[in-house]
Coordinates of C-alpha atoms and ligand atoms in Angstrom, one line a residue:
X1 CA 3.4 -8.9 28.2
X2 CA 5.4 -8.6 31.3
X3 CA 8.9 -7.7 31.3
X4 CA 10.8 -10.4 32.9
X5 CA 14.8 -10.5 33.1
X6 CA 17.4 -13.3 32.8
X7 CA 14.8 -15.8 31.1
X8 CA 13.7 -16.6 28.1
X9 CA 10.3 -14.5 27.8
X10 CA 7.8 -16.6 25.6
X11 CA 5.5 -14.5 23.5
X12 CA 1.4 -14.7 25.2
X13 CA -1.3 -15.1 22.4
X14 CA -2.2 -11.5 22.9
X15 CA 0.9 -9.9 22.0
X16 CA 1.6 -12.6 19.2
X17 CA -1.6 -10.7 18.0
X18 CA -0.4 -7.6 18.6
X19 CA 2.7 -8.1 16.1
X20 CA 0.6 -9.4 13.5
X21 CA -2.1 -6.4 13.4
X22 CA -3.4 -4.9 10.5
X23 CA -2.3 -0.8 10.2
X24 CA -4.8 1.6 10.1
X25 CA -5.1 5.5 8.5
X26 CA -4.7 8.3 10.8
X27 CA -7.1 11.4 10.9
X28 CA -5.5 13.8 8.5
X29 CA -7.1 17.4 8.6
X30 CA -9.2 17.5 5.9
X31 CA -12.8 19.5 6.8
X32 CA -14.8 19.4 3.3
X33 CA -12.7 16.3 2.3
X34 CA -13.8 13.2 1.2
X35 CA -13.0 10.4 4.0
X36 CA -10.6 7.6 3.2
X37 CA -9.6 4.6 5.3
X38 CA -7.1 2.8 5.0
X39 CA -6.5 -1.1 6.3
X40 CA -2.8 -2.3 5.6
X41 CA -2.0 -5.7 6.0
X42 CA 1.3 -7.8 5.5
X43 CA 5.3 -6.6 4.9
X44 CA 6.6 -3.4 5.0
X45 CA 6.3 -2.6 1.1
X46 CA 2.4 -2.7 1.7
X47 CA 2.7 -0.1 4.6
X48 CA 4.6 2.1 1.7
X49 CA 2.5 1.3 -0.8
X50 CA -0.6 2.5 1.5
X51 CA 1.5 5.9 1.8
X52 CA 1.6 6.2 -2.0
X53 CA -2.5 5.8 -2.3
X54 CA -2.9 8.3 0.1
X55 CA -0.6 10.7 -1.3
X56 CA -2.6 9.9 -5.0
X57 CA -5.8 10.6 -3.4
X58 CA -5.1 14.0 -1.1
X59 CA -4.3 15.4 -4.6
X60 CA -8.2 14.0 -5.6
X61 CA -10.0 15.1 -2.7
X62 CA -9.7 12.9 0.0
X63 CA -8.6 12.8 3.5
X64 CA -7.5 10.0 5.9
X65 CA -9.4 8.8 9.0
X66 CA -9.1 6.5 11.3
X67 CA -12.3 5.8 12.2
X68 CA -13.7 3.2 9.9
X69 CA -17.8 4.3 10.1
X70 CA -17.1 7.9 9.2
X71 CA -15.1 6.4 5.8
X72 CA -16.9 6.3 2.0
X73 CA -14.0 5.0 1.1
X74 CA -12.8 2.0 2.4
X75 CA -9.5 0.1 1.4
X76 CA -8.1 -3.5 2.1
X77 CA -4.1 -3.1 1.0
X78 CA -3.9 -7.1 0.8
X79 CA -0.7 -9.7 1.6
X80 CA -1.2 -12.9 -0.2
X81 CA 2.4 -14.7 1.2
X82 CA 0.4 -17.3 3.3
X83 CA -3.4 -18.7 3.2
X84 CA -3.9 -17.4 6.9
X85 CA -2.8 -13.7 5.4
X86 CA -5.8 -14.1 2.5
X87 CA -8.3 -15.7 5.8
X88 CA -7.3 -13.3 7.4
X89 CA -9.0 -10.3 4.3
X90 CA -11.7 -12.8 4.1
X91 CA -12.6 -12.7 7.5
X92 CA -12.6 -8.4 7.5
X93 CA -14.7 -8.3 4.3
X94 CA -17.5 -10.5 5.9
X95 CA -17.0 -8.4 9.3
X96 CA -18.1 -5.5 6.8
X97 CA -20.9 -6.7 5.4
X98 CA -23.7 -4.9 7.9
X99 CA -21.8 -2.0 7.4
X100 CA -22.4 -1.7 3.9
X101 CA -25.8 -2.8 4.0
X102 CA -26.6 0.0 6.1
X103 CA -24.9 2.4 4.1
X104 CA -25.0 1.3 0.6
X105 CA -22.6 4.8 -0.8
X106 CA -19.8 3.3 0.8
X107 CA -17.5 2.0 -1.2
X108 CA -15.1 -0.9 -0.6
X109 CA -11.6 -1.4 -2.8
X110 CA -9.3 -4.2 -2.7
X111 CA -5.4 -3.2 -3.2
X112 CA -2.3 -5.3 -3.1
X113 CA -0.7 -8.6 -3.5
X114 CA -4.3 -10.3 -3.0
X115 CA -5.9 -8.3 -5.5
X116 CA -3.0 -9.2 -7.8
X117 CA -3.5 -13.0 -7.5
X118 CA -7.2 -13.3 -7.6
X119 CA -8.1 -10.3 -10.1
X120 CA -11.7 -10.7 -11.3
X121 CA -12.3 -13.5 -9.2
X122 CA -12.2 -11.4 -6.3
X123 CA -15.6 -9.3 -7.5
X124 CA -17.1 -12.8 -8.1
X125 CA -16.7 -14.5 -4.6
X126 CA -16.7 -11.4 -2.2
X127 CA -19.6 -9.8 -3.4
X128 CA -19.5 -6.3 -1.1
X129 CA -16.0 -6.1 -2.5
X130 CA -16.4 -2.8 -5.4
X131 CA -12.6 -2.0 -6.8
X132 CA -10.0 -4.6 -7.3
X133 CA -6.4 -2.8 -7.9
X134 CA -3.0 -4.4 -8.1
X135 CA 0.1 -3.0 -6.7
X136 CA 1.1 -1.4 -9.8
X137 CA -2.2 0.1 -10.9
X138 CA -2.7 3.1 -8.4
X139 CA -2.0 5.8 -10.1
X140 CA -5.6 5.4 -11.9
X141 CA -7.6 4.9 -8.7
X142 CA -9.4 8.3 -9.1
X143 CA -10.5 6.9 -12.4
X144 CA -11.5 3.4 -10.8
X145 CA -13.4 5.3 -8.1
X146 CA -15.4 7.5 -10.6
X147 CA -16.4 4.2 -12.5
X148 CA -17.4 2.9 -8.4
X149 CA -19.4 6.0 -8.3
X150 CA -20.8 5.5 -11.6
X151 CA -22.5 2.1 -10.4
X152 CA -19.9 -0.4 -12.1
X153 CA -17.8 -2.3 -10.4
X154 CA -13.6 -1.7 -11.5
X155 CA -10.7 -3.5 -11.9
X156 CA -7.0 -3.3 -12.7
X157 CA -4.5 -4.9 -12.3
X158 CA -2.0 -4.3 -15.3
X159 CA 1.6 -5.4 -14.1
X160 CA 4.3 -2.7 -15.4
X161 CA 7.8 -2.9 -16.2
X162 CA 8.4 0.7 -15.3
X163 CA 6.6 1.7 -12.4
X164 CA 8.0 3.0 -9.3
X165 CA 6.5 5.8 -8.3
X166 CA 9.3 7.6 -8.2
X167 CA 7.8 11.4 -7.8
X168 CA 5.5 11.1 -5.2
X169 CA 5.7 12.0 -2.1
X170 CA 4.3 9.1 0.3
X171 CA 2.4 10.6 3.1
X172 CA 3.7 9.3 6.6
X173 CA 0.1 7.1 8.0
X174 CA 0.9 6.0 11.3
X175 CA 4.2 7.5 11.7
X176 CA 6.4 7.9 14.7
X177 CA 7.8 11.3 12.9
X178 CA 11.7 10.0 13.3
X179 CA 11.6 6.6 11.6
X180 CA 10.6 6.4 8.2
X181 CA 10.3 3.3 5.1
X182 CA 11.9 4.2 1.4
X183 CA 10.8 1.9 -1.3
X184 CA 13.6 1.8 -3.5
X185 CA 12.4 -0.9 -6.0
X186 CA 9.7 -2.8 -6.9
X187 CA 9.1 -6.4 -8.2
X188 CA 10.7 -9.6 -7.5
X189 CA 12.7 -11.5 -10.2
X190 CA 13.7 -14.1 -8.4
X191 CA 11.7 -17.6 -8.4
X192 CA 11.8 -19.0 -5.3
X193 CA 9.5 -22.3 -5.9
X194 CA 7.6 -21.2 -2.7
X195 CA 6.7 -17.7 -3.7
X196 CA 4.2 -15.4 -4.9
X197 CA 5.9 -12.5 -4.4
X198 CA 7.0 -12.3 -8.5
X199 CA 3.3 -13.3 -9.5
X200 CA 1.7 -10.4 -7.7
X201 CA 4.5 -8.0 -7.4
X202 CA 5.6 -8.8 -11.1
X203 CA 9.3 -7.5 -13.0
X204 CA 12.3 -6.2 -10.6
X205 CA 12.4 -2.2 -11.7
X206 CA 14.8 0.2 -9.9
X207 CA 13.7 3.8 -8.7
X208 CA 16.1 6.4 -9.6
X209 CA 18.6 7.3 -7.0
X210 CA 18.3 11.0 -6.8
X211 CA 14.2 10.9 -6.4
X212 CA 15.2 8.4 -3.0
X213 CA 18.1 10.8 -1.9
X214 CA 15.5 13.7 -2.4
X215 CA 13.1 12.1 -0.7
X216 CA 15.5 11.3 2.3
X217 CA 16.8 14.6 2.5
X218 CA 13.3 15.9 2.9
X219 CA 12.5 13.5 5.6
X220 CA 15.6 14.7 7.5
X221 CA 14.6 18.3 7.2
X222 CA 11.1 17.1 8.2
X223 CA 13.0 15.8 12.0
X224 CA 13.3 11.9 10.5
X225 CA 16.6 10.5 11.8
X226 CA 16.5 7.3 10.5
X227 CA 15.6 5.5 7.0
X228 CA 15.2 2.0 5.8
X229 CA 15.7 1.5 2.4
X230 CA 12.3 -1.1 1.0
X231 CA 12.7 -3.4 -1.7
X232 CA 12.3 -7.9 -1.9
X233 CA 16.1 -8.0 -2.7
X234 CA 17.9 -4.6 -2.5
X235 CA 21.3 -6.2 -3.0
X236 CA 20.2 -6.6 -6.7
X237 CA 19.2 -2.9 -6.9
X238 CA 20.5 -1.3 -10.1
X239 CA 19.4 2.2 -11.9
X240 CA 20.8 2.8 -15.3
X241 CA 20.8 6.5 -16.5
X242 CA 21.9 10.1 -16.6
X243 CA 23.5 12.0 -13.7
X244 CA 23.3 16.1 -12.6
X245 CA 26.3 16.0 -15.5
X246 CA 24.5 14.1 -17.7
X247 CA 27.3 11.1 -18.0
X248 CA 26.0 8.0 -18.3
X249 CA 26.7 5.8 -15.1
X250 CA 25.3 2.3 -13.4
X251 CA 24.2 3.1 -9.5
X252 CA 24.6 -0.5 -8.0
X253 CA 22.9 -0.7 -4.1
X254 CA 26.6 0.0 -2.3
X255 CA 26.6 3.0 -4.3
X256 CA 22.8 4.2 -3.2
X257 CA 23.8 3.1 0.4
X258 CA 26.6 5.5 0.6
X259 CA 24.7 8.2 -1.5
X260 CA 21.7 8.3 1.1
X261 CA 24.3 8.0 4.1
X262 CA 26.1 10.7 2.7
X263 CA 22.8 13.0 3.3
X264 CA 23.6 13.8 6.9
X265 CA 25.7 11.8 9.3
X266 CA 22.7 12.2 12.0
X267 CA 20.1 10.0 9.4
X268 CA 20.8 6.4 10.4
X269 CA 20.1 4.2 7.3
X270 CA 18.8 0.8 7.1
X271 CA 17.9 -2.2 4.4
X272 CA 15.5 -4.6 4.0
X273 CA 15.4 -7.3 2.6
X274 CA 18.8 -8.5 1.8
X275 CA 19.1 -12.1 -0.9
X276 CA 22.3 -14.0 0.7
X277 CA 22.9 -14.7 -3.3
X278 CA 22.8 -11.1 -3.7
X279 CA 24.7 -9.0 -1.0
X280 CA 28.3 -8.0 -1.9
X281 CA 32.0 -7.0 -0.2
X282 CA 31.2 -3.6 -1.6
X283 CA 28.1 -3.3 0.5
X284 CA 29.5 -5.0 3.6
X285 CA 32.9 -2.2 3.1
X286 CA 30.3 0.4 2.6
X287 CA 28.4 -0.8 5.9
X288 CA 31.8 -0.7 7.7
X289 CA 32.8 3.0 6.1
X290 CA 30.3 4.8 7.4
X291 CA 29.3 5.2 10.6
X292 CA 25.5 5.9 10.0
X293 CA 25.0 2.8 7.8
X294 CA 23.2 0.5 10.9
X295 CA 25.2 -2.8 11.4
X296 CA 22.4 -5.0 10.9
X297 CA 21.5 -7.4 8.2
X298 CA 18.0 -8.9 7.7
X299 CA 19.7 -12.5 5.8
X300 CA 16.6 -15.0 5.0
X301 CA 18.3 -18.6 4.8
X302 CA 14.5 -20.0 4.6
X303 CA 15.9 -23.6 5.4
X304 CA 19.5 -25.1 6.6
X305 CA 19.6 -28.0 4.2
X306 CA 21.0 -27.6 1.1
X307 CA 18.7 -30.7 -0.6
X308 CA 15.7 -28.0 0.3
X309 CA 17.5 -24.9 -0.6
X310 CA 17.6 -26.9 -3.7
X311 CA 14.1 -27.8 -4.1
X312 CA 13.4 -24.1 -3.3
X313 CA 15.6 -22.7 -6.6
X314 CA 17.2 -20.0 -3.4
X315 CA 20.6 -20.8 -5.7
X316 CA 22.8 -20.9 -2.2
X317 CA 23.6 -24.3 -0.5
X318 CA 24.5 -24.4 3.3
X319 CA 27.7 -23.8 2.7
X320 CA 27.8 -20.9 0.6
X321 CA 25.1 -19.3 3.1
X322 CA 27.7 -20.1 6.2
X323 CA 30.4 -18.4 4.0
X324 CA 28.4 -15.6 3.5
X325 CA 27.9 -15.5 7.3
X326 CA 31.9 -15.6 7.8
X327 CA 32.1 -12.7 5.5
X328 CA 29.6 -10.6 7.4
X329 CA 31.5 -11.5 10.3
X330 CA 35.3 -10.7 9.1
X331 CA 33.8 -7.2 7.9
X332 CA 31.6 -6.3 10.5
X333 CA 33.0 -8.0 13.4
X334 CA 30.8 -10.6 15.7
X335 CA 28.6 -7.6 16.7
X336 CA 26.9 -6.8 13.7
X337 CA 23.1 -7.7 14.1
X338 CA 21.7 -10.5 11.4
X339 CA 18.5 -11.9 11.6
X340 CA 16.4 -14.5 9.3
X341 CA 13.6 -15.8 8.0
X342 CA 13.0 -19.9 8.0
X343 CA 10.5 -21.9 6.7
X344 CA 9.6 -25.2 8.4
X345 CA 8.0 -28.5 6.7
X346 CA 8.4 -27.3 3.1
X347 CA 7.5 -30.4 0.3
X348 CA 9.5 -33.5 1.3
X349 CA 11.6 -32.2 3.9
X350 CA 12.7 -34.8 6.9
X351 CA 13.6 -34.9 10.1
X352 CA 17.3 -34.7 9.2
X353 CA 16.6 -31.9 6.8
X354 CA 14.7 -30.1 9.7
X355 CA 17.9 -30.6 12.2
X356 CA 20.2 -28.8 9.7
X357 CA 17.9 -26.0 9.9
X358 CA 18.6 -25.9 13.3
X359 CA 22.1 -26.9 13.4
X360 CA 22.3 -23.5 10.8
X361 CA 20.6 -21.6 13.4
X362 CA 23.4 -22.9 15.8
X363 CA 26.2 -22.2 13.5
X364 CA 24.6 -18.3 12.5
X365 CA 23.0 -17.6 16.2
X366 CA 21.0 -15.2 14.8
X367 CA 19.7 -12.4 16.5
X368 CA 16.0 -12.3 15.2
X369 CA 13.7 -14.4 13.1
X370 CA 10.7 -14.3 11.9
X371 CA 9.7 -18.4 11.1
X372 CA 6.7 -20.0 9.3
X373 CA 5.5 -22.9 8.5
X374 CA 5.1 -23.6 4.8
X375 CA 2.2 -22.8 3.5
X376 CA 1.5 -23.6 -0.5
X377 CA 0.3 -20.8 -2.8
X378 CA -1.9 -21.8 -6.0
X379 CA 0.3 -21.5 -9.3
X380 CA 3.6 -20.7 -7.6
X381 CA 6.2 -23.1 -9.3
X382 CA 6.3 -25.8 -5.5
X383 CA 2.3 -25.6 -5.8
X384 CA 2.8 -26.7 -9.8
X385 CA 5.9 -29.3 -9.4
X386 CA 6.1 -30.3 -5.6
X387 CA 3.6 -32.2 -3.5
X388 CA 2.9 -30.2 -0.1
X389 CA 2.9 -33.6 1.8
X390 CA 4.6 -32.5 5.2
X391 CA 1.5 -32.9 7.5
X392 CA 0.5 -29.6 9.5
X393 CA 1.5 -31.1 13.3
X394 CA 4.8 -31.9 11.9
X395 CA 5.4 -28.4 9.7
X396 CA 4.0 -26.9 13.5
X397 CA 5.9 -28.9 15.5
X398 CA 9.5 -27.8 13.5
X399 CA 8.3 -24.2 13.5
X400 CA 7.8 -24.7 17.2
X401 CA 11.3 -25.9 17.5
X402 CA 12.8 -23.4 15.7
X403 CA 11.0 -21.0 17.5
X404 CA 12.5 -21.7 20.8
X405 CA 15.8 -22.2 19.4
X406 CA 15.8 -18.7 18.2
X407 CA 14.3 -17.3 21.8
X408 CA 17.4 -19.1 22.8
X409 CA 19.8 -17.6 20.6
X410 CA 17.9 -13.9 20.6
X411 CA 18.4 -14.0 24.7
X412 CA 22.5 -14.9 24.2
X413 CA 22.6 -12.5 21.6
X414 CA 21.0 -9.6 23.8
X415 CA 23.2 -11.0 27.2
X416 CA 26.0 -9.6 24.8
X417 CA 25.1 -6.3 24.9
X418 CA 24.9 -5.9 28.7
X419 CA 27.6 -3.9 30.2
X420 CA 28.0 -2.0 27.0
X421 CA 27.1 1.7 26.1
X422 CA 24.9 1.8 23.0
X423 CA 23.6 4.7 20.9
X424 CA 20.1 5.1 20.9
X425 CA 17.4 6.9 18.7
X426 CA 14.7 7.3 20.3
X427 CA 11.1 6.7 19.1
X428 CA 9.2 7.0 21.8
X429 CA 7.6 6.1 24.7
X430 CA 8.2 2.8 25.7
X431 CA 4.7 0.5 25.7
X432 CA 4.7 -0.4 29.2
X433 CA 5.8 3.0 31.3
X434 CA 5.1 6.6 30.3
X435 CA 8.2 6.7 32.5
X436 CA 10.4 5.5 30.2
X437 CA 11.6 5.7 26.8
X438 CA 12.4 3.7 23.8
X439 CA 14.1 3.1 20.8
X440 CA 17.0 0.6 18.7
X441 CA 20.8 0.5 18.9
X442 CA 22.8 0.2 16.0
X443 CA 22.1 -3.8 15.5
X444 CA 17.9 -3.1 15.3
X445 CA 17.8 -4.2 19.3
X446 CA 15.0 -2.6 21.5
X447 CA 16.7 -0.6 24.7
X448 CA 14.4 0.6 27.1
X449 CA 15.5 3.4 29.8
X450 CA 14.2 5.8 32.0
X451 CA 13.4 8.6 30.3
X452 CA 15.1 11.5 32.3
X453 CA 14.9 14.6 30.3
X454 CA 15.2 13.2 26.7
X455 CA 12.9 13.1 24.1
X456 CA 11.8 11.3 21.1
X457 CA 14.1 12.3 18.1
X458 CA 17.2 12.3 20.4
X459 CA 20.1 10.1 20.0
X460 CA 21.1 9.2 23.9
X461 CA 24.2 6.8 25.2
X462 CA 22.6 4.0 27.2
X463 CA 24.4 1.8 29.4
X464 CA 22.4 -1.7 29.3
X465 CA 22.2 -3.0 32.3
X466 CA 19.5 -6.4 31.9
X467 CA 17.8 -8.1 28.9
X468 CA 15.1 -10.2 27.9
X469 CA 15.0 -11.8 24.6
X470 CA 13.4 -9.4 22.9
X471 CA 14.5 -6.3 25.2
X472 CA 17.3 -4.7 26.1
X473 CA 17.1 -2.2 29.4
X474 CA 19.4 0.3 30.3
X475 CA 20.1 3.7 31.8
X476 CA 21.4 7.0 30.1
X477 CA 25.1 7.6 30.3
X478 CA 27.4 10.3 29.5
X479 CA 30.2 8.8 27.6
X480 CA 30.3 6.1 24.7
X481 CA 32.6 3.5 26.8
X482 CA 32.5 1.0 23.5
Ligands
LIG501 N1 12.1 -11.1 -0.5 C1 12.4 -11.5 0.8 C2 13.3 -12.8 0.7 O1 13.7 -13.2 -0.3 O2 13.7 -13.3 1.7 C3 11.2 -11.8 1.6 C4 9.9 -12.1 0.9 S1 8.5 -12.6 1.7 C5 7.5 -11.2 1.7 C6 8.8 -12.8 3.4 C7 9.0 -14.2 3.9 O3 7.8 -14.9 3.9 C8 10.0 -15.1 3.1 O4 11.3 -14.8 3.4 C9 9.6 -16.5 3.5 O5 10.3 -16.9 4.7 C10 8.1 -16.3 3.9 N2 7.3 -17.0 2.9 C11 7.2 -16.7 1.5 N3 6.3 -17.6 0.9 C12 5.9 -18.4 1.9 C13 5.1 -19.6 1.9 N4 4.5 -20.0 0.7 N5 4.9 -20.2 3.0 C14 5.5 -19.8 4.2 N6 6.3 -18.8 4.2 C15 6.5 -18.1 3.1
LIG502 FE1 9.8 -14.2 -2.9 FE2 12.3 -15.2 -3.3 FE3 11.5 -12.8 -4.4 FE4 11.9 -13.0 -1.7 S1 13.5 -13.3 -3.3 S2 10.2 -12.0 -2.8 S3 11.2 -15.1 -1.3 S4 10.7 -14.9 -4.9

């Protein structure tokens, strides 16, 4: 992708690829260990999830690699959100195949939200497939794999009401070594009619604060300046129990917030994903009070028209969503970064619902999105009462449309920033120049800059000079001018 300035820069096939990849182990040192590999598709909680199975099995024995053919474990964490995500495991399994005909001790296990919805099944119509385990069920992989080993083929995929995983340590796969994901619940209670999350995810459950403040202090210590806080609607987060004092107390989400910023004003914090039904004054004031809380909210509206929002059971209108939006705005000033996530051509929506959609978009001018067109999952409450009748050129041609729109707004978003000093953490090299470095302002936006003599890790003052609308690019400076 070449980095153009002033003009909206539309996304080639290749790097649309690129952003939709699956992640892969890295080579742990582990001579004498048993190789595992890991293949993570889908959201961030899958990433974290792969983290936890790896931690589980270094304690049995195994190592991570990278490299696929040296693997006698192989393992497919799964998405199950959209068909293509599901085509998409298909497609893998099948490219396996030879691979496991040649070497018939390798053994291939299906995690995640795929392995959730399709349990059994899944051993019946992908035959090299040997282990089926759902999200909530790794704690007994090393007895799965035995039972592998043992010639049968396992499965579990027992939903709990309790399980979070809370004391162990995730180990970083594919890390940068300053950013890092938290998961700080589990499960989905909501019922959006669109959604498979609370099938294959199953009951909301809370992690208990002090395991996620522990486990962000030890990142920090580790040279991590910068957490995001996991969960499918953290504004609802809520741990009951016992503190140091052993006095009963309720820890809502504001209160974790503050409790992990209060680790070390150098960790930036983040959240994801915030439920516009959900987020509170307390959280926005705690946002404002503290100075390592990122301004940036990741808001899913899903659709502008509140006849849809309706038939999606998102219990928000248009309306309320735009007041919500005001709010954000009042607290956190124009600046603060919010992005969405829209879907186009759910059951029965019209042209007129579509323009509200983007008439929202036009109202919000978010500074992200990430848009799809509907896609209808077996057994989810639209699959059972709605009819999916919005034909696939029309559900493309609105994602298209709000696709550009967003471009659109991402680019006058970004023009914003220019002239302005931002603090940056860096994370890196930037993709295109090993000249240059990169890493996000407060509001989640990209800056590129030359890299001079800073380093990943670093928190640097960068003027911004140009955009794109994805990129921000800039040049070091010595003082914070606003
Ligand atoms: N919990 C988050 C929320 O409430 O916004 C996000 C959950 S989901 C993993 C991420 C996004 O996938 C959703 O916000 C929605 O836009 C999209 N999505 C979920 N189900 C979908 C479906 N059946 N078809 C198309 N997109 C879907
Ligand atoms: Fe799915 Fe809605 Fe839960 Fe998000 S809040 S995971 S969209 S059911």
């Amino acid at each position: 992708m070449e980095l153009v300035t002033g003009r909206l820069e539309i996304l080639k096939e290749e790097d649309k690829k690129d952003l939709d990849i699956a992640r892969i182990s890295v080579d742990e040192n582990g001579e004498n260990k048993r190789k595992l590999y890991i293949e993570s598709y889908g959201c961030q909680m899958n990433f974290a999830d792969s983290e936890i199975v790896a931690s589980i099995l270094r304690e049995n024995g195994f190592a991570t690699t990278s490299k696929i053919e040296e693997a006698e474990l192989i393992l497919l964490n799964t998405c199950a959100i959209r068909e293509n995500a599901e085509q998409k495991v298909r497609n893998r399994l099948q490219h396996l195949v030879p691979m496991k005909k040649k070497q018939n001790n390798v053994k291939i296990g299906v995690l995640g939200c795929m392995a959730e919805r399709l349990k059994t099944k899944f051993l019946e119509e992908e035959k090299i497939v040997d282990m089926v385990v759902g999200p909530d069920a790794y704690r007994d992989l090393p007895n799965l794999i035995n039972e592998v080993e043992d010639g049968h083929k396992a499965v579990n995929v027992f939903l709990s009401r309790e399980e979070t995983y809370a004391d162990i340590t995730p180990i970083r796969l594919d890390s940068n070594g300053v950013t890092a994901f938290i998961s700080i619940m589990r499960g989905c209670d909501n019922m959006c009619s669109f959604c498979v999350v609370p099938f294959t995810r199953g009951r909301e459950r809370s992690r208990d604060p002090f395991s996620i403040v522990k486990e962000a202090r030890e990142l920090f210590e580790q040279g991590y300046r910068e957490v995001t806080l996991l969960g499918q609607n953290v504004d609802s987060y809520k741990w009951k129990g016992t503190d140091e004092n052993q006095t009963e107390n309720t820890t809502t989400f504001a209160n974790l917030l503050e409790m992990v910023a209060l680790v070390h004003p150098d960790l930036r914090v983040r959240f994801s994903t915030s439920h516009p039904k959900d987020i509170t004054d307390e959280v926005l004031y705690t946002m404002k009070n503290y100075g390592n809380i990122c301004k940036y909210i990741h808001l899913p509206a899903q659709s502008g028209s509140s006849r849809i929002l309706e038939l999606m059971n998102r219990t928000y209108d248009r309306e309320w969503y735009m007041g919500k939006i005001d709010r954000i705005r009042e607290i956190l000033g124009v600046e603060c970064g919010i992005s969405q996530d829209m879907i186009t051509g759910f059951c029965t929506e019209t042209e007129e619902d579509h323009l509200e959609t983007l008439s929202l978009m036009d109202y919000v001018k978010y500074d992200y999105g990430y848009m799809f067109a509907y896609s209808e999952r077996p057994n989810t409450p639209a699959a059972k009462k709605l009819v999916d009748d919005i034909p696939a050129e029309v559900k493309n041609r609105r994602l298209t449309e709000v696709i550009n729109k967003q471009q659109q707004h991402s680019l006058e978003r970004n023009q914003m920033a220019i002239g302005k000093v931002h603090r940056v953490l860096v994370e890196g090299f930037s993709k295109r120049s090993a000249e240059h470095l990169c890493g996000r302002n407060d509001q989640n936006k990209m800056i590129v800059f030359p890299k001079e003599n800073f380093k990943k890790g670093d928190y640097v003052n960068v003027l911004v000079t140009e955009c794109t609308a994805a990129t921000l690019i800039g040049k070091a400076v010595e003082d914070v001018l606003a």
